[in-house]
Short mmCIF file of C-alpha atoms and ligand atoms in Angstrom, two decimals:
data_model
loop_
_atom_site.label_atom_id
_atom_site.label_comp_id
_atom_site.label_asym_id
_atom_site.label_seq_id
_atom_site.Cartn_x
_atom_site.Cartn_y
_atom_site.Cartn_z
CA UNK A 15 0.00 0.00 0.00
CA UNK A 16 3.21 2.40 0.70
CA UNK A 17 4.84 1.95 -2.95
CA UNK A 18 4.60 4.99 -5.14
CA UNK A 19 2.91 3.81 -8.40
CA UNK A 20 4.30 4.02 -11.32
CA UNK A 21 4.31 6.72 -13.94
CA UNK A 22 1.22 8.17 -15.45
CA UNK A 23 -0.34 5.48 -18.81
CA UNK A 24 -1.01 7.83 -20.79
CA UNK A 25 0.50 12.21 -20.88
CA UNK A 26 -2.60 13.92 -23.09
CA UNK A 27 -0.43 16.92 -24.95
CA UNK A 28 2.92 14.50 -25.25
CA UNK A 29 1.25 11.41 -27.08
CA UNK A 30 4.06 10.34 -29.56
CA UNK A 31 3.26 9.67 -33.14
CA UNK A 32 1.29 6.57 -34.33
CA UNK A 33 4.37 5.53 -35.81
CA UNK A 34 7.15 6.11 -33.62
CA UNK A 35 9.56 4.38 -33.48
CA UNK A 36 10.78 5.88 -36.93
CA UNK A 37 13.82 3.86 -37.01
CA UNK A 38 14.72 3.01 -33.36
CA UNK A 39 17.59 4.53 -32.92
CA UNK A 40 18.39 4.20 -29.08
CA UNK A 41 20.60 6.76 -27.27
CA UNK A 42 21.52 6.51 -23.25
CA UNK A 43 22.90 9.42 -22.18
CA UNK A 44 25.21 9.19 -18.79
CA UNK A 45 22.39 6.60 -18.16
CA UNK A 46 22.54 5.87 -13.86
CA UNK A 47 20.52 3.52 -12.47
CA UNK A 48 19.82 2.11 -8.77
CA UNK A 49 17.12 -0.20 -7.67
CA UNK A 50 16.50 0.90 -4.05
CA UNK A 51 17.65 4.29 -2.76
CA UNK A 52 20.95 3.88 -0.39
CA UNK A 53 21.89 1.45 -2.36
CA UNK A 54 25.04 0.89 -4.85
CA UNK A 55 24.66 1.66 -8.88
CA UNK A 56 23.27 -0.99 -11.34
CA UNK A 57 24.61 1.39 -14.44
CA UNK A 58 27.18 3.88 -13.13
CA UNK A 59 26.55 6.37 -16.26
CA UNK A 60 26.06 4.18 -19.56
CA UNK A 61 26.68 6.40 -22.62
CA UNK A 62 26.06 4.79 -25.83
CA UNK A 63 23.91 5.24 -29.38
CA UNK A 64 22.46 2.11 -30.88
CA UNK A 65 21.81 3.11 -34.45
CA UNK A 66 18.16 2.46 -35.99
CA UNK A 67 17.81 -1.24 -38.11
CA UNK A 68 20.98 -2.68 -36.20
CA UNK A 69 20.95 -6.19 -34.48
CA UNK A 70 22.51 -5.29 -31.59
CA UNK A 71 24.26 -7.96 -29.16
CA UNK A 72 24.69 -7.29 -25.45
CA UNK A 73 27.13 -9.15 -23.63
CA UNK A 74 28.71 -9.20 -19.95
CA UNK A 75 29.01 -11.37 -17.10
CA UNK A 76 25.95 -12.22 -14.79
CA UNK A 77 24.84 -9.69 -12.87
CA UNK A 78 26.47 -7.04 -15.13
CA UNK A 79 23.31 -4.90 -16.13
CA UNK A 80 21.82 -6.30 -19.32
CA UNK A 81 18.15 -6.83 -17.97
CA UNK A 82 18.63 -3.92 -16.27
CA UNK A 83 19.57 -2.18 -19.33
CA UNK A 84 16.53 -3.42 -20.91
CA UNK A 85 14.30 -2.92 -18.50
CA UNK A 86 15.13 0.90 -18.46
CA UNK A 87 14.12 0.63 -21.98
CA UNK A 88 10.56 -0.02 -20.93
CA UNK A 89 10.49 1.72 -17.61
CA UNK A 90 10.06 -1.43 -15.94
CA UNK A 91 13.08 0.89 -13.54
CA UNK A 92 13.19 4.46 -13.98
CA UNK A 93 16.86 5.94 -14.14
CA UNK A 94 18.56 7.83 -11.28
CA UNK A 95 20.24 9.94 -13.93
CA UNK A 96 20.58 10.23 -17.29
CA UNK A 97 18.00 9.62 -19.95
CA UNK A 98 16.73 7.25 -22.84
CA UNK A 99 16.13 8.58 -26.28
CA UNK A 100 14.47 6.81 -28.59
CA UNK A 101 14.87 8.47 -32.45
CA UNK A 102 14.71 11.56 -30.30
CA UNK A 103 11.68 11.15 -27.78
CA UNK A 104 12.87 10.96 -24.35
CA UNK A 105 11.47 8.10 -23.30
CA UNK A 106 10.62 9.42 -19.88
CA UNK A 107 8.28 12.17 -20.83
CA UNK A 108 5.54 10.23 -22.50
CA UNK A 109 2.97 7.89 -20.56
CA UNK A 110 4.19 4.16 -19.76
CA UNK A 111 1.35 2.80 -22.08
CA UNK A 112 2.66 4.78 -24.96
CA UNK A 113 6.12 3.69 -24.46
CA UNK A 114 5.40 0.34 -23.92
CA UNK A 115 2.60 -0.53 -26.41
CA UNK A 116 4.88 1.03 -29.37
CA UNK A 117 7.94 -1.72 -27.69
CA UNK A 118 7.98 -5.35 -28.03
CA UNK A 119 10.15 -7.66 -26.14
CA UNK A 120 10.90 -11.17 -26.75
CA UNK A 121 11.50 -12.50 -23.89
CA UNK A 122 14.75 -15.30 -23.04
CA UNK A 123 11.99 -18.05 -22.17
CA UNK A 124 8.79 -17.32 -24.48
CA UNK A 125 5.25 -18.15 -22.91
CA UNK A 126 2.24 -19.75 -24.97
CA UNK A 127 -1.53 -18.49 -23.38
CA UNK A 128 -3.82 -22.02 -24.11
CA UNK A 129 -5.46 -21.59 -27.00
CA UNK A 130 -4.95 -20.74 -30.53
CA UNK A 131 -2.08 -19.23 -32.44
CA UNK A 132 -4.58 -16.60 -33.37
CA UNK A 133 -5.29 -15.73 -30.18
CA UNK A 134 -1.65 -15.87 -28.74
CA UNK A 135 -1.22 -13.64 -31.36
CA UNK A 136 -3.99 -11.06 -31.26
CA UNK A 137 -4.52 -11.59 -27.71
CA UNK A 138 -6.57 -8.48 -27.01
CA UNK A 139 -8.63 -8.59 -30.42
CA UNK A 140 -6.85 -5.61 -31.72
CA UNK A 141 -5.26 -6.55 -35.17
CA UNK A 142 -7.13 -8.42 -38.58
CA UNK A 143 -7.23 -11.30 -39.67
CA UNK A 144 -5.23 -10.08 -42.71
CA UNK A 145 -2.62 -8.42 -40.46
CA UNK A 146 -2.15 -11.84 -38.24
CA UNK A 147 -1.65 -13.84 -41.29
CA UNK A 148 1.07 -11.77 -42.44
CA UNK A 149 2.50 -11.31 -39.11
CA UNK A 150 2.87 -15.10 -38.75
CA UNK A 151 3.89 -15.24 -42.25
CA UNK A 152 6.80 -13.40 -41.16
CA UNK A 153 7.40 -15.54 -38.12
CA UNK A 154 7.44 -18.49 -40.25
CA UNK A 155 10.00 -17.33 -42.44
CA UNK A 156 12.01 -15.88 -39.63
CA UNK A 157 11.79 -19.24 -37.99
CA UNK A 158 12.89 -20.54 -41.08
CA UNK A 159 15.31 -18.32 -42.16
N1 ATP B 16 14.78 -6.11 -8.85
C1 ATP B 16 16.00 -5.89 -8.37
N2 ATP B 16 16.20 -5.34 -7.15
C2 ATP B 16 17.43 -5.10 -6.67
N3 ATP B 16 18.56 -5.40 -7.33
C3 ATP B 16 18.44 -5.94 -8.53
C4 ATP B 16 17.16 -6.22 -9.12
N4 ATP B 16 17.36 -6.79 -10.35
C5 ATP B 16 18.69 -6.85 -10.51
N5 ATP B 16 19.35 -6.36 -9.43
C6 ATP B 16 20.82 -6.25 -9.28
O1 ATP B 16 21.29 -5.43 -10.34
C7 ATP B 16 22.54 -5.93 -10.85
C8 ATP B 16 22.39 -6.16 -12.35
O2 ATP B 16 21.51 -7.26 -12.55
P1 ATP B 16 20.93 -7.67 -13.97
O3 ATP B 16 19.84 -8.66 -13.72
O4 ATP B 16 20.59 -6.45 -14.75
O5 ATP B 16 22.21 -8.38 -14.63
P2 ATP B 16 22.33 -9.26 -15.95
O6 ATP B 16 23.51 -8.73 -16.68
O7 ATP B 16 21.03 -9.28 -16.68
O8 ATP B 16 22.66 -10.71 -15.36
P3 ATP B 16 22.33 -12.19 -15.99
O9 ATP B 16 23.40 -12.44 -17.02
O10 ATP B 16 22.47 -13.09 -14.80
O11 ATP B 16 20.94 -12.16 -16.56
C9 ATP B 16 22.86 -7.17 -10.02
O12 ATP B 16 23.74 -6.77 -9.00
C10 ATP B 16 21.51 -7.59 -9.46
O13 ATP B 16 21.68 -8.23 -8.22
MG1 MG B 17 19.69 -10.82 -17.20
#
């Protein structure tokens, strides 16, 4: 009952555009992040530009920040310092729905709801038929590819 909620879903007069992200270019700036106050630094000041279209591989020993890293992306943890840009929108002046519903994450151990692919898929009913199929048209030739 004593934890601050988080951020605000949605900030009416700082929506961003239906189709950010442009390109997803990612930029941390001096990026400092702690998970409980009087506590030590996760990410001491991360500076770093990930360039839109890019596979980008993260590596370091356990414990070293990547899912921390990631989770900033989503503010899953909101930085001490610093701040995220994504192609130019700082991350942390929009609502958390916006950010997160224009994000996707696949996740180290993927999770299957019971039911069909179409629903797994389209779990809140919000995409066509037409757009699933192609979606999972994709999938299947990632998968394959
Ligand atoms: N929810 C949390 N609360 C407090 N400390 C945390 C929390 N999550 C991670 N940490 C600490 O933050 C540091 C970075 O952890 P993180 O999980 O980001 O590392 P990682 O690089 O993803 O490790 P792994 O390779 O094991 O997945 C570690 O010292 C970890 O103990
Ligand atoms: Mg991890």
């Amino acid at each position: 009952m004593h934890i601050q909620s988080e951020a605000p879903e949605i900030i009416e007069g700082n929506r961003p555009p239906a189709n950010w992200p442009f390109v997803g270019k990612v930029e941390m700036k001096d990026l400092k992040i702690r998970y409980c106050p009087n506590t030590s630094l996760v990410l001491r000041g991360i500076r770093c530009t990930f360039e839109g279209g890019y596979t980008v591989g993260i590596v370091g020993r356990t414990g070293s920040g990547k899912s921390t890293l990631i989770s900033a992306l989503f503010r899953l943890v909101e930085p001490t310092e610093g701040a995220i840009f994504i192609d130019d929108l700082t991350i942390s002046t929009v609502g958390i729905h916006d950010l997160r519903s224009h994000l996707a994450i696949i996740p180290q151990d993927p999770m299957l709801f019971g039911g069909s692919i179409r629903y797994n898929l389209n779990p809140l009913s919000e995409h066509s038929d037409h757009d699933i199929r192609e979606a999972n048209q994709m999938l299947i030739t990632l998968l394959i590819g």
